[in-house]
Each structure stands twice: as structure tokens, then as C-alpha cells.
Amino acid sequence: MPQAASNPAGGVAAASPWDGVAERLRASGLRWTPQRRTLVDVLREHEGHVTATELIARCRERDQTTTPSTVYRTLDVLEDFGLVRHGHGPGGREEYHVLPDQVHGHLYCVACGATWEIRPETGAAIVDALAADLGFDVDLSHVTISGRCQTCRD
Amino acid sequence: MPQAASNPAGGVAAASPWDGVAERLRASGLRWTPQRRTLVDVLREHEGHVTATELIARCRERDQTTTPSTVYRTLDVLEDFGLVRHGHGPGGREEYHVLPDQVHGHLYCVACGATWEIRPETGAAIVDALAADLGFDVDLSHVTISGRCQTCRD
DNA sequence: CACCCTAGCGCAAGACGTTGCAATAGCGCA
DNA sequence: TGCGCTATTGCAACGTCTTGCGCTAGGGTG
Ligand SMILES: [Mn+2]
Ligand SMILES: [Mn+2]
Ligand SMILES: [Zn+2]
Ligand SMILES: [Zn+2]
């Protein structure tokens, strides 16, 4: 029991960043509502990328009365807390990264539709190039670069 | 009268890439319609960047019956001919480059809303980084990177 | 445990594109 | 000049977000 807190029943429950959300919100004068709980419950079971549209659908599975505008607004709040981060996929559609470990940009092949995460070193090269150019501080997590992947170039 | 063709009246009319559009379209089995003429007339008097929405408004000034879908479709056609090129500005809104001299990406400061063109060398650095990484062929003209400009970083 | 302040909710409308469809009209050809 | 094929048009509906507004309900306080 080195790092994780043991729990009475003997099971191991990994401390999740989601566990403290309600308290964190209240501590900022924000509120913990059933709608927000629904979305957080949905997010709990997601790793990686999800579109906003899919999140709305998942919420509606749990609560038929889910409203898009509420979900979008809650996602904004959670993004302020760093719990999710959004970028834009093909067509500009919003794409959320749940519990982003490290910020990264994306590549999108217009020919085959595949997407990749930009590797850290490559991302750093981009950030550095623009910092050197105009002292611009790139928000890598919001970057989606389109083009053609190696396979589609033939 | 070295480069430009002289013209009978003695005035100098710079040869415009727009002059041959009708013929180029027909040569490809496409058609030259009043609606397309209206848009091209509008584009003639634009250099640099314009949003699709603004182009639609300008067309409607000349022809009240202008329809958005037609304008969008014509822009697609003109893009295939390389006469315009689009990227995405703040909010993902479409932004057209009229008669793009050289492809370039854009920077957008989320704090002050300003935008810049990415300089050729810097753009090349980005293209090279991704080519080296995954053999990805970046469409630089479609790249808009957001972040904070030097001034807004304080 | 009521009370009150205000954050958040649902709803309706709007902005920006995209797409399917039936009617229209370029334009190449005879 | 007149015909006929099919590229385009206009429309209506849809998808994804965003925003303003009046009503509801968290939750800190006494
Ligand atoms: Mn965004
Ligand atoms: Mn685009
Ligand atoms: Zn591909
Ligand atoms: Zn700025």
C-alpha cells in the first residue's frame, strides 16, 4: 500500500480526479447539479477522445431530459478546471480529451479520415518554431493539422 | 510594355487570373452562370482574407437573390481551380484567401483576437517537422493555430 | 430547518455550413 | 437557331454550437 490509499473493504480504488469535482466546484462558488453529475458519470468511463455530440448522446442514455446547451456549458466549466480539454476534428467538430495527461495536437488525413496525436517532440518543435518567430505561445491542445498521411500520398 | 499586354485604348490592364475563369470552367465541362459571375466580380475587388459570410453579403449587394448554398458551392469550385483557398478563423468560421500567392498558415490570439500569417520559414519548419515524424503532408493553408501573442502574454 | 441570493437549467432562436431533391438553364452540337 | 443532356440552382431540413431570458433550485447562513 505504497501510493494508493487503502480502503476499508480491502478493494483498491484508484483515486480519481473526478472524485473531488463536487467539492472543487462548490469551493469556487459553483454548484453541483444532477445534470453535472450525469455528465461526470459519463466522463468517468471515458479515456481519450470523444466528440461533444457523443457525450450528449451518452448523457441522454442516463437521463432522457438532457439538454445540449447544458452539456456544452458544463464542458466549458470542466475545461476551466483542466478535467477535459477540447480540440477540433474534421469539419471543426468539437472533440474532448478526458483527463488529458499531456497536451498534444492532432493530425487529420483528409483522404482516409484517420487521425493521429502529434508526438511530444514534434509538438515541441512546432511550439518552439512559433515562439522563436513572434513570441507566440501556442495552445497545442487546440491544434488540428490536416493534410495527407504517408499511405494516402501513395 | 515588357510584361503586360498593351491594350488598344492605351490603358494598362494587368492580366488578371479572373479573366479566364469562364473559359476555364467551360473547358472542364462546368458552367458559367450569373451567380458565379456575381461571386467572381466580388472576388475581383478583394485581396487577402475574407470570410464566407462577408462574401455572401457582398454578393447580395449586387444580386439580392443570392443564396448561401450556391455561394459555398461556387467557392468550392474556385478552390479546386486554385483561385481561392480557405482556412478557419476564430470560432472555426471559414476564411478565404483570394488569389493566394503562397500558401501560409495563420495564428490567432485568443486573448486579443488578432491574427497573423505564419511566415514562410516558420511554416516550412512545421511542415518539415511533421514530414519527418510520420511522413505527413501538411496542408498549411488550412492551418490555424491559436494561442497567445507576445503582447498578451505580458 | 426555513430563507435568500444567484448559479444553472430548459427553451427558443440564431449563425454557419452541408446536403438531397426537383426544377431550371448553360452550352455543345447538329 | 433549336435540342437535349446534365451541371447548377433554390429550397428546405438538418447538424453543431452559441446566446439571451425567465424560472428553478443549489447551498451558505442564521
Ligand atoms: Mn475551440
Ligand atoms: Mn475547412
Ligand atoms: Zn490517409
Ligand atoms: Zn494577443
mmCIF file of C-alpha atoms (C1' of nucleotides) and ligand atoms in Angstrom:
data_model
loop_
_atom_site.group_PDB
_atom_site.id
_atom_site.type_symbol
_atom_site.label_atom_id
_atom_site.label_comp_id
_atom_site.label_asym_id
_atom_site.label_seq_id
_atom_site.Cartn_x
_atom_site.Cartn_y
_atom_site.Cartn_z
ATOM 1 C CA MET A 1 0.000 0.000 0.000
ATOM 2 C CA PRO A 2 2.621 2.441 -1.030
ATOM 3 C CA GLN A 3 0.845 5.106 -3.015
ATOM 4 C CA ALA A 4 -2.867 4.405 -3.226
ATOM 5 C CA ALA A 5 -4.903 4.895 -0.103
ATOM 6 C CA SER A 6 -6.137 1.525 1.124
ATOM 7 C CA ASN A 7 -9.843 1.228 1.554
ATOM 8 C CA PRO A 8 -11.732 -0.456 4.385
ATOM 9 C CA ALA A 9 -13.281 -3.212 2.335
ATOM 10 C CA GLY A 10 -9.868 -4.277 1.145
ATOM 11 C CA GLY A 11 -10.568 -3.377 -2.510
ATOM 12 C CA VAL A 12 -8.245 -0.968 -4.261
ATOM 13 C CA ALA A 13 -9.921 2.183 -5.501
ATOM 14 C CA ALA A 14 -7.619 4.341 -7.576
ATOM 15 C CA ALA A 15 -8.013 7.944 -6.520
ATOM 16 C CA SER A 16 -9.809 9.560 -9.426
ATOM 17 C CA PRO A 17 -9.607 13.252 -10.226
ATOM 18 C CA TRP A 18 -13.370 13.030 -10.654
ATOM 19 C CA ASP A 19 -13.904 12.192 -7.005
ATOM 20 C CA GLY A 20 -13.372 15.705 -5.816
ATOM 21 C CA VAL A 21 -15.283 17.575 -8.510
ATOM 22 C CA ALA A 22 -18.330 18.456 -6.450
ATOM 23 C CA GLU A 23 -16.164 19.968 -3.745
ATOM 24 C CA ARG A 24 -13.948 21.783 -6.188
ATOM 25 C CA LEU A 25 -16.961 23.339 -7.864
ATOM 26 C CA ARG A 26 -18.534 24.435 -4.610
ATOM 27 C CA ALA A 27 -15.224 25.835 -3.434
ATOM 28 C CA SER A 28 -15.404 28.165 -6.410
ATOM 29 C CA GLY A 29 -18.954 29.235 -5.746
ATOM 30 C CA LEU A 30 -20.282 26.929 -8.451
ATOM 31 C CA ARG A 31 -22.928 24.283 -7.954
ATOM 32 C CA TRP A 32 -23.172 20.535 -8.119
ATOM 33 C CA THR A 33 -26.323 19.671 -10.029
ATOM 34 C CA PRO A 34 -27.891 16.426 -11.217
ATOM 35 C CA GLN A 35 -27.072 17.410 -14.815
ATOM 36 C CA ARG A 36 -23.422 17.888 -13.987
ATOM 37 C CA ARG A 37 -23.341 14.645 -12.093
ATOM 38 C CA THR A 38 -24.712 12.847 -15.149
ATOM 39 C CA LEU A 39 -22.018 14.266 -17.399
ATOM 40 C CA VAL A 40 -19.249 13.484 -14.927
ATOM 41 C CA ASP A 41 -20.551 9.933 -14.595
ATOM 42 C CA VAL A 42 -20.318 9.624 -18.354
ATOM 43 C CA LEU A 43 -16.841 11.114 -18.459
ATOM 44 C CA ARG A 44 -15.648 8.751 -15.740
ATOM 45 C CA GLU A 45 -15.933 5.852 -18.116
ATOM 46 C CA HIS A 46 -14.099 7.500 -20.985
ATOM 47 C CA GLU A 47 -10.400 7.704 -21.697
ATOM 48 C CA GLY A 48 -9.019 9.555 -24.683
ATOM 49 C CA HIS A 49 -11.130 11.366 -27.263
ATOM 50 C CA VAL A 50 -14.884 11.837 -27.504
ATOM 51 C CA THR A 51 -16.960 14.242 -29.522
ATOM 52 C CA ALA A 52 -19.362 16.579 -27.784
ATOM 53 C CA THR A 53 -22.190 15.013 -29.731
ATOM 54 C CA GLU A 54 -21.341 11.588 -28.402
ATOM 55 C CA LEU A 55 -21.144 12.865 -24.856
ATOM 56 C CA ILE A 56 -24.605 14.354 -25.234
ATOM 57 C CA ALA A 57 -25.911 11.035 -26.507
ATOM 58 C CA ARG A 58 -24.348 9.162 -23.579
ATOM 59 C CA CYS A 59 -25.849 11.604 -21.132
ATOM 60 C CA ARG A 60 -29.230 11.135 -22.674
ATOM 61 C CA GLU A 61 -28.941 7.407 -22.137
ATOM 62 C CA ARG A 62 -28.750 8.062 -18.426
ATOM 63 C CA ASP A 63 -31.117 10.990 -18.356
ATOM 64 C CA GLN A 64 -33.587 11.384 -21.183
ATOM 65 C CA THR A 65 -34.109 15.047 -20.346
ATOM 66 C CA THR A 66 -30.516 16.015 -21.117
ATOM 67 C CA THR A 67 -30.225 19.302 -22.984
ATOM 68 C CA PRO A 68 -27.317 20.083 -25.341
ATOM 69 C CA SER A 69 -26.761 23.623 -24.136
ATOM 70 C CA THR A 70 -26.364 22.426 -20.575
ATOM 71 C CA VAL A 71 -23.820 19.815 -21.578
ATOM 72 C CA TYR A 72 -21.807 22.324 -23.606
ATOM 73 C CA ARG A 73 -21.841 24.756 -20.717
ATOM 74 C CA THR A 74 -20.753 22.136 -18.235
ATOM 75 C CA LEU A 75 -17.951 21.032 -20.527
ATOM 76 C CA ASP A 76 -16.737 24.643 -20.528
ATOM 77 C CA VAL A 77 -16.685 24.614 -16.747
ATOM 78 C CA LEU A 78 -14.843 21.311 -16.581
ATOM 79 C CA GLU A 79 -12.344 22.611 -19.094
ATOM 80 C CA ASP A 80 -11.649 25.581 -16.834
ATOM 81 C CA PHE A 81 -10.819 23.043 -14.145
ATOM 82 C CA GLY A 82 -8.491 21.204 -16.504
ATOM 83 C CA LEU A 83 -10.531 17.998 -16.353
ATOM 84 C CA VAL A 84 -11.184 17.956 -20.063
ATOM 85 C CA ARG A 85 -9.631 19.752 -22.970
ATOM 86 C CA HIS A 86 -11.122 20.230 -26.397
ATOM 87 C CA GLY A 87 -9.775 20.400 -29.907
ATOM 88 C CA HIS A 88 -11.474 20.306 -33.284
ATOM 89 C CA GLY A 89 -11.660 17.321 -35.548
ATOM 90 C CA PRO A 90 -12.660 17.045 -39.175
ATOM 91 C CA GLY A 91 -15.343 19.549 -40.039
ATOM 92 C CA GLY A 92 -14.477 21.597 -36.974
ATOM 93 C CA ARG A 93 -16.476 19.297 -34.733
ATOM 94 C CA GLU A 94 -15.511 19.550 -31.069
ATOM 95 C CA GLU A 95 -13.515 16.706 -29.676
ATOM 96 C CA TYR A 96 -12.861 16.326 -25.983
ATOM 97 C CA HIS A 97 -9.853 14.765 -24.305
ATOM 98 C CA VAL A 98 -10.820 13.358 -20.986
ATOM 99 C CA LEU A 99 -8.249 13.838 -18.229
ATOM 100 C CA PRO A 100 -5.553 14.970 -20.636
ATOM 101 C CA ASP A 101 -2.230 13.659 -19.404
ATOM 102 C CA GLN A 102 -0.128 15.879 -21.580
ATOM 103 C CA VAL A 103 -1.328 18.376 -24.098
ATOM 104 C CA HIS A 104 -0.916 17.293 -27.683
ATOM 105 C CA GLY A 105 -2.110 18.380 -31.092
ATOM 106 C CA HIS A 106 -3.716 16.229 -33.777
ATOM 107 C CA LEU A 107 -3.233 15.299 -37.366
ATOM 108 C CA TYR A 108 -6.116 14.553 -39.670
ATOM 109 C CA CYS A 109 -5.803 12.931 -43.071
ATOM 110 C CA VAL A 110 -8.327 14.434 -45.463
ATOM 111 C CA ALA A 111 -8.010 11.413 -47.726
ATOM 112 C CA CYS A 112 -8.622 8.471 -45.405
ATOM 113 C CA GLY A 113 -10.066 10.294 -42.421
ATOM 114 C CA ALA A 114 -7.590 8.847 -39.947
ATOM 115 C CA THR A 115 -6.276 10.905 -37.073
ATOM 116 C CA TRP A 116 -3.097 10.801 -35.023
ATOM 117 C CA GLU A 117 -1.794 12.540 -31.997
ATOM 118 C CA ILE A 118 1.243 14.657 -32.675
ATOM 119 C CA ARG A 119 4.185 13.210 -30.741
ATOM 120 C CA PRO A 120 5.563 15.336 -27.910
ATOM 121 C CA GLU A 121 8.876 16.084 -29.609
ATOM 122 C CA THR A 122 7.177 17.074 -32.838
ATOM 123 C CA GLY A 123 4.695 19.193 -30.949
ATOM 124 C CA ALA A 124 7.565 20.855 -29.145
ATOM 125 C CA ALA A 125 9.219 21.630 -32.460
ATOM 126 C CA ILE A 126 6.084 23.433 -33.589
ATOM 127 C CA VAL A 127 5.736 25.325 -30.336
ATOM 128 C CA ASP A 128 9.400 26.339 -30.466
ATOM 129 C CA ALA A 129 9.212 27.477 -34.070
ATOM 130 C CA LEU A 130 6.365 29.847 -33.310
ATOM 131 C CA ALA A 131 7.832 31.032 -30.037
ATOM 132 C CA ALA A 132 11.017 31.938 -31.881
ATOM 133 C CA ASP A 133 9.126 33.601 -34.684
ATOM 134 C CA LEU A 134 6.776 36.001 -32.937
ATOM 135 C CA GLY A 135 6.991 35.023 -29.301
ATOM 136 C CA PHE A 136 3.660 33.302 -29.830
ATOM 137 C CA ASP A 137 2.541 30.903 -27.104
ATOM 138 C CA VAL A 138 0.817 28.041 -28.922
ATOM 139 C CA ASP A 139 -2.120 26.217 -27.385
ATOM 140 C CA LEU A 140 -1.108 22.846 -28.718
ATOM 141 C CA SER A 141 -4.173 21.065 -27.379
ATOM 142 C CA HIS A 142 -6.365 23.079 -29.700
ATOM 143 C CA VAL A 143 -4.306 22.379 -32.830
ATOM 144 C CA THR A 144 -5.556 20.087 -35.556
ATOM 145 C CA ILE A 145 -3.492 19.973 -38.696
ATOM 146 C CA SER A 146 -4.952 18.465 -41.822
ATOM 147 C CA GLY A 147 -3.185 17.042 -44.813
ATOM 148 C CA ARG A 148 -2.399 13.614 -46.216
ATOM 149 C CA CYS A 149 -0.890 10.726 -44.356
ATOM 150 C CA GLN A 150 2.036 8.801 -45.767
ATOM 151 C CA THR A 151 -0.127 5.953 -47.021
ATOM 152 C CA CYS A 152 -2.527 8.233 -48.832
ATOM 153 C CA ARG A 153 0.302 10.122 -50.505
ATOM 154 C CA ASP A 154 0.977 6.903 -52.444
ATOM 155 C CA MET B 1 5.428 47.238 -72.480
ATOM 156 C CA PRO B 2 7.644 44.406 -71.359
ATOM 157 C CA GLN B 3 5.402 42.026 -69.458
ATOM 158 C CA ALA B 4 1.819 43.237 -69.538
ATOM 159 C CA ALA B 5 -0.015 43.041 -72.809
ATOM 160 C CA SER B 6 -0.681 46.532 -74.077
ATOM 161 C CA ASN B 7 -4.260 47.361 -74.756
ATOM 162 C CA PRO B 8 -5.717 49.278 -77.680
ATOM 163 C CA ALA B 9 -7.051 52.220 -75.682
ATOM 164 C CA GLY B 10 -3.589 52.782 -74.333
ATOM 165 C CA GLY B 11 -4.599 51.996 -70.719
ATOM 166 C CA VAL B 12 -2.727 49.280 -68.900
ATOM 167 C CA ALA B 13 -4.889 46.391 -67.803
ATOM 168 C CA ALA B 14 -2.978 43.950 -65.650
ATOM 169 C CA ALA B 15 -3.786 40.451 -66.790
ATOM 170 C CA SER B 16 -5.982 39.064 -64.023
ATOM 171 C CA PRO B 17 -6.334 35.358 -63.280
ATOM 172 C CA TRP B 18 -10.033 36.093 -63.072
ATOM 173 C CA ASP B 19 -10.244 36.994 -66.737
ATOM 174 C CA GLY B 20 -10.113 33.444 -67.938
ATOM 175 C CA VAL B 21 -12.412 31.838 -65.382
ATOM 176 C CA ALA B 22 -15.410 31.395 -67.641
ATOM 177 C CA GLU B 23 -13.303 29.605 -70.225
ATOM 178 C CA ARG B 24 -11.503 27.507 -67.656
ATOM 179 C CA LEU B 25 -14.792 26.379 -66.201
ATOM 180 C CA ARG B 26 -16.290 25.511 -69.559
ATOM 181 C CA ALA B 27 -13.130 23.677 -70.549
ATOM 182 C CA SER B 28 -13.792 21.372 -67.614
ATOM 183 C CA GLY B 29 -17.403 20.792 -68.505
ATOM 184 C CA LEU B 30 -18.579 23.227 -65.855
ATOM 185 C CA ARG B 31 -20.816 26.238 -66.471
ATOM 186 C CA TRP B 32 -20.563 29.972 -66.285
ATOM 187 C CA THR B 33 -23.702 31.206 -64.573
ATOM 188 C CA PRO B 34 -24.906 34.639 -63.453
ATOM 189 C CA GLN B 35 -24.472 33.538 -59.840
ATOM 190 C CA ARG B 36 -20.854 32.575 -60.449
ATOM 191 C CA ARG B 37 -20.233 35.795 -62.298
ATOM 192 C CA THR B 38 -21.541 37.754 -59.328
ATOM 193 C CA LEU B 39 -19.206 35.994 -56.920
ATOM 194 C CA VAL B 40 -16.215 36.394 -59.200
ATOM 195 C CA ASP B 41 -16.996 40.094 -59.580
ATOM 196 C CA VAL B 42 -16.976 40.375 -55.806
ATOM 197 C CA LEU B 43 -13.738 38.427 -55.508
ATOM 198 C CA ARG B 44 -12.072 40.619 -58.128
ATOM 199 C CA GLU B 45 -12.119 43.522 -55.741
ATOM 200 C CA HIS B 46 -10.715 41.622 -52.796
ATOM 201 C CA GLU B 47 -7.137 40.916 -51.877
ATOM 202 C CA GLY B 48 -6.186 38.901 -48.834
ATOM 203 C CA HIS B 49 -8.690 37.388 -46.409
ATOM 204 C CA VAL B 50 -12.482 37.450 -46.389
ATOM 205 C CA THR B 51 -14.981 35.353 -44.512
ATOM 206 C CA ALA B 52 -17.552 33.342 -46.410
ATOM 207 C CA THR B 53 -20.273 35.258 -44.635
ATOM 208 C CA GLU B 54 -18.899 38.555 -45.877
ATOM 209 C CA LEU B 55 -18.647 37.266 -49.416
ATOM 210 C CA ILE B 56 -22.279 36.248 -49.282
ATOM 211 C CA ALA B 57 -23.227 39.713 -48.078
ATOM 212 C CA ARG B 58 -21.241 41.362 -50.869
ATOM 213 C CA CYS B 59 -22.893 39.140 -53.441
ATOM 214 C CA ARG B 60 -26.270 40.040 -52.109
ATOM 215 C CA GLU B 61 -25.459 43.705 -52.581
ATOM 216 C CA ARG B 62 -25.123 43.029 -56.264
ATOM 217 C CA ASP B 63 -27.832 40.435 -56.525
ATOM 218 C CA GLN B 64 -30.495 40.358 -53.871
ATOM 219 C CA THR B 65 -31.458 36.811 -54.764
ATOM 220 C CA THR B 66 -28.072 35.375 -53.785
ATOM 221 C CA THR B 67 -28.353 32.087 -51.933
ATOM 222 C CA PRO B 68 -25.735 30.919 -49.389
ATOM 223 C CA SER B 69 -25.567 27.343 -50.588
ATOM 224 C CA THR B 70 -24.800 28.465 -54.114
ATOM 225 C CA VAL B 71 -22.001 30.720 -52.923
ATOM 226 C CA TYR B 72 -20.487 27.960 -50.807
ATOM 227 C CA ARG B 73 -20.647 25.564 -53.706
ATOM 228 C CA THR B 74 -19.056 28.024 -56.098
ATOM 229 C CA LEU B 75 -16.294 28.734 -53.614
ATOM 230 C CA ASP B 76 -15.576 25.010 -53.565
ATOM 231 C CA VAL B 77 -15.272 25.027 -57.327
ATOM 232 C CA LEU B 78 -12.985 28.051 -57.360
ATOM 233 C CA GLU B 79 -10.872 26.424 -54.691
ATOM 234 C CA ASP B 80 -10.423 23.400 -56.930
ATOM 235 C CA PHE B 81 -9.079 25.798 -59.538
ATOM 236 C CA GLY B 82 -6.698 27.307 -57.018
ATOM 237 C CA LEU B 83 -8.281 30.757 -57.277
ATOM 238 C CA VAL B 84 -9.167 30.884 -53.620
ATOM 239 C CA ARG B 85 -8.075 28.869 -50.624
ATOM 240 C CA HIS B 86 -9.841 28.611 -47.286
ATOM 241 C CA GLY B 87 -8.749 28.282 -43.734
ATOM 242 C CA HIS B 88 -10.613 28.633 -40.444
ATOM 243 C CA GLY B 89 -10.522 31.669 -38.224
ATOM 244 C CA PRO B 90 -11.696 32.141 -34.668
ATOM 245 C CA GLY B 91 -14.738 30.020 -33.940
ATOM 246 C CA GLY B 92 -13.929 27.839 -36.909
ATOM 247 C CA ARG B 93 -15.522 30.330 -39.314
ATOM 248 C CA GLU B 94 -14.368 29.903 -42.889
ATOM 249 C CA GLU B 95 -11.924 32.450 -44.155
ATOM 250 C CA TYR B 96 -10.975 32.707 -47.804
ATOM 251 C CA HIS B 97 -7.687 33.828 -49.275
ATOM 252 C CA VAL B 98 -8.235 35.373 -52.629
ATOM 253 C CA LEU B 99 -5.624 34.550 -55.250
ATOM 254 C CA PRO B 100 -3.243 33.052 -52.695
ATOM 255 C CA ASP B 101 0.288 33.879 -53.732
ATOM 256 C CA GLN B 102 1.909 31.343 -51.498
ATOM 257 C CA VAL B 103 0.206 29.039 -49.067
ATOM 258 C CA HIS B 104 0.555 30.043 -45.469
ATOM 259 C CA GLY B 105 -0.978 29.143 -42.150
ATOM 260 C CA HIS B 106 -2.410 31.509 -39.557
ATOM 261 C CA LEU B 107 -2.000 32.382 -35.930
ATOM 262 C CA TYR B 108 -4.883 33.557 -33.802
ATOM 263 C CA CYS B 109 -4.524 35.133 -30.384
ATOM 264 C CA VAL B 110 -7.390 34.015 -28.154
ATOM 265 C CA ALA B 111 -6.755 36.977 -25.858
ATOM 266 C CA CYS B 112 -6.802 39.965 -28.199
ATOM 267 C CA GLY B 113 -8.324 38.354 -31.266
ATOM 268 C CA ALA B 114 -5.524 39.424 -33.586
ATOM 269 C CA THR B 115 -4.359 37.158 -36.375
ATOM 270 C CA TRP B 116 -1.078 36.798 -38.238
ATOM 271 C CA GLU B 117 0.129 34.871 -41.201
ATOM 272 C CA ILE B 118 2.784 32.345 -40.369
ATOM 273 C CA ARG B 119 5.999 33.345 -42.113
ATOM 274 C CA PRO B 120 7.222 31.010 -44.857
ATOM 275 C CA GLU B 121 10.302 29.786 -42.976
ATOM 276 C CA THR B 122 8.288 29.084 -39.854
ATOM 277 C CA GLY B 123 5.635 27.342 -41.896
ATOM 278 C CA ALA B 124 8.314 25.270 -43.531
ATOM 279 C CA ALA B 125 9.648 24.278 -40.120
ATOM 280 C CA ILE B 126 6.204 22.957 -39.194
ATOM 281 C CA VAL B 127 5.776 21.128 -42.468
ATOM 282 C CA ASP B 128 9.221 19.579 -42.133
ATOM 283 C CA ALA B 129 8.676 18.503 -38.554
ATOM 284 C CA LEU B 130 5.558 16.567 -39.489
ATOM 285 C CA ALA B 131 7.014 15.175 -42.675
ATOM 286 C CA ALA B 132 9.921 13.826 -40.671
ATOM 287 C CA ASP B 133 7.669 12.456 -37.966
ATOM 288 C CA LEU B 134 5.099 10.435 -39.873
ATOM 289 C CA GLY B 135 5.650 11.350 -43.481
ATOM 290 C CA PHE B 136 2.589 13.528 -43.136
ATOM 291 C CA ASP B 137 1.995 16.049 -45.903
ATOM 292 C CA VAL B 138 0.597 19.146 -44.181
ATOM 293 C CA ASP B 139 -1.942 21.378 -45.882
ATOM 294 C CA LEU B 140 -0.511 24.563 -44.466
ATOM 295 C CA SER B 141 -3.199 26.782 -45.971
ATOM 296 C CA HIS B 142 -5.795 25.113 -43.776
ATOM 297 C CA VAL B 143 -3.852 25.517 -40.539
ATOM 298 C CA THR B 144 -4.889 27.982 -37.899
ATOM 299 C CA ILE B 145 -3.032 27.799 -34.634
ATOM 300 C CA SER B 146 -4.447 29.514 -31.591
ATOM 301 C CA GLY B 147 -2.637 30.681 -28.502
ATOM 302 C CA ARG B 148 -1.471 33.980 -27.046
ATOM 303 C CA CYS B 149 0.566 36.593 -28.804
ATOM 304 C CA GLN B 150 3.652 38.071 -27.234
ATOM 305 C CA THR B 151 1.873 41.223 -26.089
ATOM 306 C CA CYS B 152 -0.949 39.314 -24.425
ATOM 307 C CA ARG B 153 1.454 37.038 -22.592
ATOM 308 C CA ASP B 154 2.503 40.122 -20.576
ATOM 309 C "C1'" DC C 1 -34.711 23.805 9.245
ATOM 310 C "C1'" DA C 2 -36.553 27.869 6.646
ATOM 311 C "C1'" DC C 3 -34.623 31.839 3.658
ATOM 312 C "C1'" DC C 4 -32.388 34.236 0.169
ATOM 313 C "C1'" DC C 5 -29.061 35.091 -3.377
ATOM 314 C "C1'" DT C 6 -27.659 33.835 -7.638
ATOM 315 C "C1'" DA C 7 -25.699 29.958 -10.482
ATOM 316 C "C1'" DG C 8 -27.604 26.934 -13.625
ATOM 317 C "C1'" DC C 9 -31.410 24.995 -16.282
ATOM 318 C "C1'" DG C 10 -34.503 24.406 -20.338
ATOM 319 C "C1'" DC C 11 -36.112 26.593 -24.281
ATOM 320 C "C1'" DA C 12 -36.317 29.071 -28.350
ATOM 321 C "C1'" DA C 13 -33.888 31.487 -31.851
ATOM 322 C "C1'" DG C 14 -29.874 32.395 -34.464
ATOM 323 C "C1'" DA C 15 -25.391 31.680 -37.043
ATOM 324 C "C1'" DC C 16 -22.755 28.910 -40.116
ATOM 325 C "C1'" DG C 17 -22.381 25.269 -43.101
ATOM 326 C "C1'" DT C 18 -23.857 20.921 -45.611
ATOM 327 C "C1'" DT C 19 -26.847 18.011 -48.249
ATOM 328 C "C1'" DG C 20 -30.858 15.875 -51.018
ATOM 329 C "C1'" DC C 21 -34.081 16.889 -54.427
ATOM 330 C "C1'" DA C 22 -36.830 18.570 -58.171
ATOM 331 C "C1'" DA C 23 -36.985 22.252 -61.471
ATOM 332 C "C1'" DT C 24 -34.079 25.281 -64.391
ATOM 333 C "C1'" DA C 25 -30.974 26.714 -67.637
ATOM 334 C "C1'" DG C 26 -25.970 26.564 -69.616
ATOM 335 C "C1'" DC C 27 -23.834 25.206 -73.773
ATOM 336 C "C1'" DG C 28 -22.062 21.781 -77.097
ATOM 337 C "C1'" DC C 29 -23.840 20.001 -81.203
ATOM 338 C "C1'" DA C 30 -26.465 19.215 -85.356
ATOM 339 C "C1'" DT D 1 -31.056 28.532 -84.458
ATOM 340 C "C1'" DG D 2 -33.088 24.793 -81.905
ATOM 341 C "C1'" DC D 3 -32.363 20.366 -78.958
ATOM 342 C "C1'" DG D 4 -31.186 17.681 -75.288
ATOM 343 C "C1'" DC D 5 -28.056 16.366 -71.677
ATOM 344 C "C1'" DT D 6 -26.736 17.338 -67.225
ATOM 345 C "C1'" DA D 7 -24.456 20.876 -64.273
ATOM 346 C "C1'" DT D 8 -26.492 24.266 -61.165
ATOM 347 C "C1'" DT D 9 -29.735 26.498 -58.651
ATOM 348 C "C1'" DG D 10 -33.008 27.452 -54.748
ATOM 349 C "C1'" DC D 11 -35.233 25.488 -51.077
ATOM 350 C "C1'" DA D 12 -35.983 23.124 -47.067
ATOM 351 C "C1'" DA D 13 -34.241 20.459 -43.465
ATOM 352 C "C1'" DC D 14 -30.562 19.036 -40.653
ATOM 353 C "C1'" DG D 15 -26.244 19.216 -37.543
ATOM 354 C "C1'" DT D 16 -23.399 21.620 -34.403
ATOM 355 C "C1'" DC D 17 -22.836 25.159 -31.386
ATOM 356 C "C1'" DT D 18 -23.894 29.705 -29.032
ATOM 357 C "C1'" DT D 19 -26.667 33.006 -26.668
ATOM 358 C "C1'" DG D 20 -30.458 35.602 -24.181
ATOM 359 C "C1'" DC D 21 -34.002 35.063 -20.929
ATOM 360 C "C1'" DG D 22 -37.203 33.965 -17.302
ATOM 361 C "C1'" DC D 23 -37.803 30.354 -13.837
ATOM 362 C "C1'" DT D 24 -35.765 26.858 -10.756
ATOM 363 C "C1'" DA D 25 -33.223 25.142 -7.282
ATOM 364 C "C1'" DG D 26 -28.330 24.646 -5.107
ATOM 365 C "C1'" DG D 27 -26.363 25.607 -0.700
ATOM 366 C "C1'" DG D 28 -24.361 29.011 2.645
ATOM 367 C "C1'" DT D 29 -26.373 31.404 6.551
ATOM 368 C "C1'" DG D 30 -28.761 32.367 10.876
HETATM 369 MN MN MN E 1 -12.492 25.504 -29.880
HETATM 370 MN MN MN E 2 -12.177 23.615 -43.905
HETATM 371 ZN ZN ZN E 3 -4.702 8.967 -45.021
HETATM 372 ZN ZN ZN E 4 -2.987 38.884 -28.384
#
